[in-house]
XYZ file of C-alpha atoms in Angstrom:
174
model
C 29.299 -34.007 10.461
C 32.488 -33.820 12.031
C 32.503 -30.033 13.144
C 28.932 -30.281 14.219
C 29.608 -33.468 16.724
C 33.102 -31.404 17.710
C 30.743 -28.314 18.098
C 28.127 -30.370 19.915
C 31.142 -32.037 22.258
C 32.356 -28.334 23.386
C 28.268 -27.192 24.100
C 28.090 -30.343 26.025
C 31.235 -29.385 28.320
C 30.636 -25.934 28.659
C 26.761 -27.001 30.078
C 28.768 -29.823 32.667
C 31.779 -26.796 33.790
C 28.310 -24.429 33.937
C 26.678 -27.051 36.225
C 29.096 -26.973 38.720
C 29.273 -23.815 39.297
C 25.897 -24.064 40.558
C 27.645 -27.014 42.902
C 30.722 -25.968 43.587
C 32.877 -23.277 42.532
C 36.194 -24.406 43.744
C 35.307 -28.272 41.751
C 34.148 -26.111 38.642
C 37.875 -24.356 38.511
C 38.681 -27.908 37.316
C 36.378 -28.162 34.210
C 37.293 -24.284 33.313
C 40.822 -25.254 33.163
C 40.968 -28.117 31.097
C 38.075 -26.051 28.665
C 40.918 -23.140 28.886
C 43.113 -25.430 26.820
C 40.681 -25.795 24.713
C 39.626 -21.933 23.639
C 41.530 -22.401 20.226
C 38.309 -24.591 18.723
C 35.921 -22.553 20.013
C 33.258 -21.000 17.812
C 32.073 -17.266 19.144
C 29.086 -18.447 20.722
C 31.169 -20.584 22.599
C 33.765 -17.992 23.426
C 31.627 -16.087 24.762
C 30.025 -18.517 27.227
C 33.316 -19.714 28.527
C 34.460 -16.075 29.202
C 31.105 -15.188 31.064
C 31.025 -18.671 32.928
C 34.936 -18.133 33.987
C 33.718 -14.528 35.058
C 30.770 -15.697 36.973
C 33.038 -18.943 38.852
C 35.407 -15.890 39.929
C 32.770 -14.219 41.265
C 31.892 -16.828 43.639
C 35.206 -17.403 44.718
C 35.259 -13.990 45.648
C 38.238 -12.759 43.188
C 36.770 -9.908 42.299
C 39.679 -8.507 41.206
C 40.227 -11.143 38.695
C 36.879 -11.161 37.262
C 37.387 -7.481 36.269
C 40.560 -7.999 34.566
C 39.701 -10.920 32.611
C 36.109 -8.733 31.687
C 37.857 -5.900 30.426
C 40.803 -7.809 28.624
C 37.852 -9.228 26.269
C 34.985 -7.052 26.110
C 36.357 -4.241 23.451
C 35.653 -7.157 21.081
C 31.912 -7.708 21.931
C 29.852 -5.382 19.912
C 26.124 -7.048 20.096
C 24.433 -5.276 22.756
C 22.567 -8.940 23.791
C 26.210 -9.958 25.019
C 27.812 -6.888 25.828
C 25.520 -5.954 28.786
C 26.270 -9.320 30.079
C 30.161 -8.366 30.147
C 29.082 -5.124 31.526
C 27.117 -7.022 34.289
C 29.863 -8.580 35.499
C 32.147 -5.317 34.928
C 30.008 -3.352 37.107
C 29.416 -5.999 40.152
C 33.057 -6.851 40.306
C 33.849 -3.179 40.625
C 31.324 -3.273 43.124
C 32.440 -6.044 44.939
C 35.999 -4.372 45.311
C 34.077 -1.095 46.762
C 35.813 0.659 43.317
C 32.317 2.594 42.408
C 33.539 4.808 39.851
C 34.131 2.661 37.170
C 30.999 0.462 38.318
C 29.079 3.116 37.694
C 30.638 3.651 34.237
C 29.202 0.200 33.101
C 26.234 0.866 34.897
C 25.630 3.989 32.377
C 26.946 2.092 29.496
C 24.583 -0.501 30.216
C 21.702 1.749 30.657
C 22.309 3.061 27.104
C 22.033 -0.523 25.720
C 18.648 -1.455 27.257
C 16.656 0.194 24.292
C 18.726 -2.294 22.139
C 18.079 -5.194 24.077
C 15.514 -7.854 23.313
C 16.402 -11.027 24.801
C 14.973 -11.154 28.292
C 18.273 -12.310 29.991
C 19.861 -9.516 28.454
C 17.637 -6.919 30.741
C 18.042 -8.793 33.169
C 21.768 -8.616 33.068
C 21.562 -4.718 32.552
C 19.576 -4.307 35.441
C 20.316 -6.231 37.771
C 23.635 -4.975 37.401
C 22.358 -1.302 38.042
C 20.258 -3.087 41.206
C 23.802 -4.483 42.568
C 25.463 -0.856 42.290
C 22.729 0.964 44.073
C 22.305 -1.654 46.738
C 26.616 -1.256 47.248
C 25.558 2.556 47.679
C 23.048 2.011 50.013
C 20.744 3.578 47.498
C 17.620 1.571 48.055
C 14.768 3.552 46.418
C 16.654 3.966 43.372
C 17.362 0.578 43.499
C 13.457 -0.621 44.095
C 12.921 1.388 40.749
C 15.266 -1.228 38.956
C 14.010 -4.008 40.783
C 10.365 -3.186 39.903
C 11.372 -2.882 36.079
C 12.504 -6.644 36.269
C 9.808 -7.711 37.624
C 8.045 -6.069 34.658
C 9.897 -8.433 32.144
C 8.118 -11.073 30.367
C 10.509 -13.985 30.341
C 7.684 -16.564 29.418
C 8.148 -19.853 30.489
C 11.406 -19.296 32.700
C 10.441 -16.999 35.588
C 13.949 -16.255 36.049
C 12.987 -12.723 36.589
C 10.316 -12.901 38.352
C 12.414 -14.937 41.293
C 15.237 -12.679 41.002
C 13.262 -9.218 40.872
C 11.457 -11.052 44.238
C 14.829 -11.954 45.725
C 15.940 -8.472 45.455
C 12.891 -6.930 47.054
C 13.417 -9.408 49.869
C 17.362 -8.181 50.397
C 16.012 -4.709 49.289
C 13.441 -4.777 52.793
């Protein structure tokens, strides 16, 4: 009972640092650091999270630079495809961000050759709208419609997370 309520605890602050991110980056920094101290009693599910939250709240404060490098000090480890292409995601749009296209494009590929493998719905996502974000950076619009059509295409069920993000890309796309 213990571990599950400690377990439960961790969940419960990783959703609250998550949350503000979607508030404010700069306020979220505060949860992520005091969760830092905390990676020891983290399970891998939870390990996982915090690394791709982190990555995501350094993407909004634009440190690009610092997303990548905490990305690729951790994702030689991740082996299941469902999480990897999320890494990769955020491997390829902070290379993007910092104009650095060759080894964007290198996660783009790698995460092309993982969407056979992928069945979780956010997973394609990730993989593609990575590839969307590259070929947008490029200026490569048709190729990039291609992608965007092929998220549209996923059935996410009850979430319509692709359906708004496959839209919000055609909109940016036009």
């Amino acid at each position: 009972a213990w571990a599950q309520t400690k377990t439960d605890e961790l969940n419960q602050a990783l959703n609250q640092a998550i949350s503000w991110i979607n508030k404010s980056p700069t306020e979220a920094q505060v949860y992520i650091e005091a969760l830092e101290k905390r990676q020891a009693e983290f399970n891998d599910e939870q390990l996982h999270k915090f690394i791709l939250m982190k990555a995501a709240n350094l993407g909004f404060l634009g440190l690009h630079k610092e997303r990548v490098d905490l990305i690729k000090s951790k994702i030689d480890s991740v082996s299941d495809p469902e999480i990897r292409i999320r890494y990769l995601y955020h491997l390829s749009s902070g290379y993007s961000r910092l104009a650095d296209y060759e080894p964007a494009l290198v996660a783009m590929n790698e995460g092309i050759s993982l969407l056979p493998k992928l069945m979780g719905s956010l997973a394609k996502l990730s993989a593609l709208q990575g590839i969307v974000t590259i070929l947008v950076s490029l200026r490569q619009f048709d190729d990039a419609l291609v992608y965007v059509d092929r998220i549209l295409e996923i059935d996410d069920k009850s979430l319509e997370l692709t359906r708004c993000v496959g839209m919000a890309n055609r909109v940016e796309i036009y």
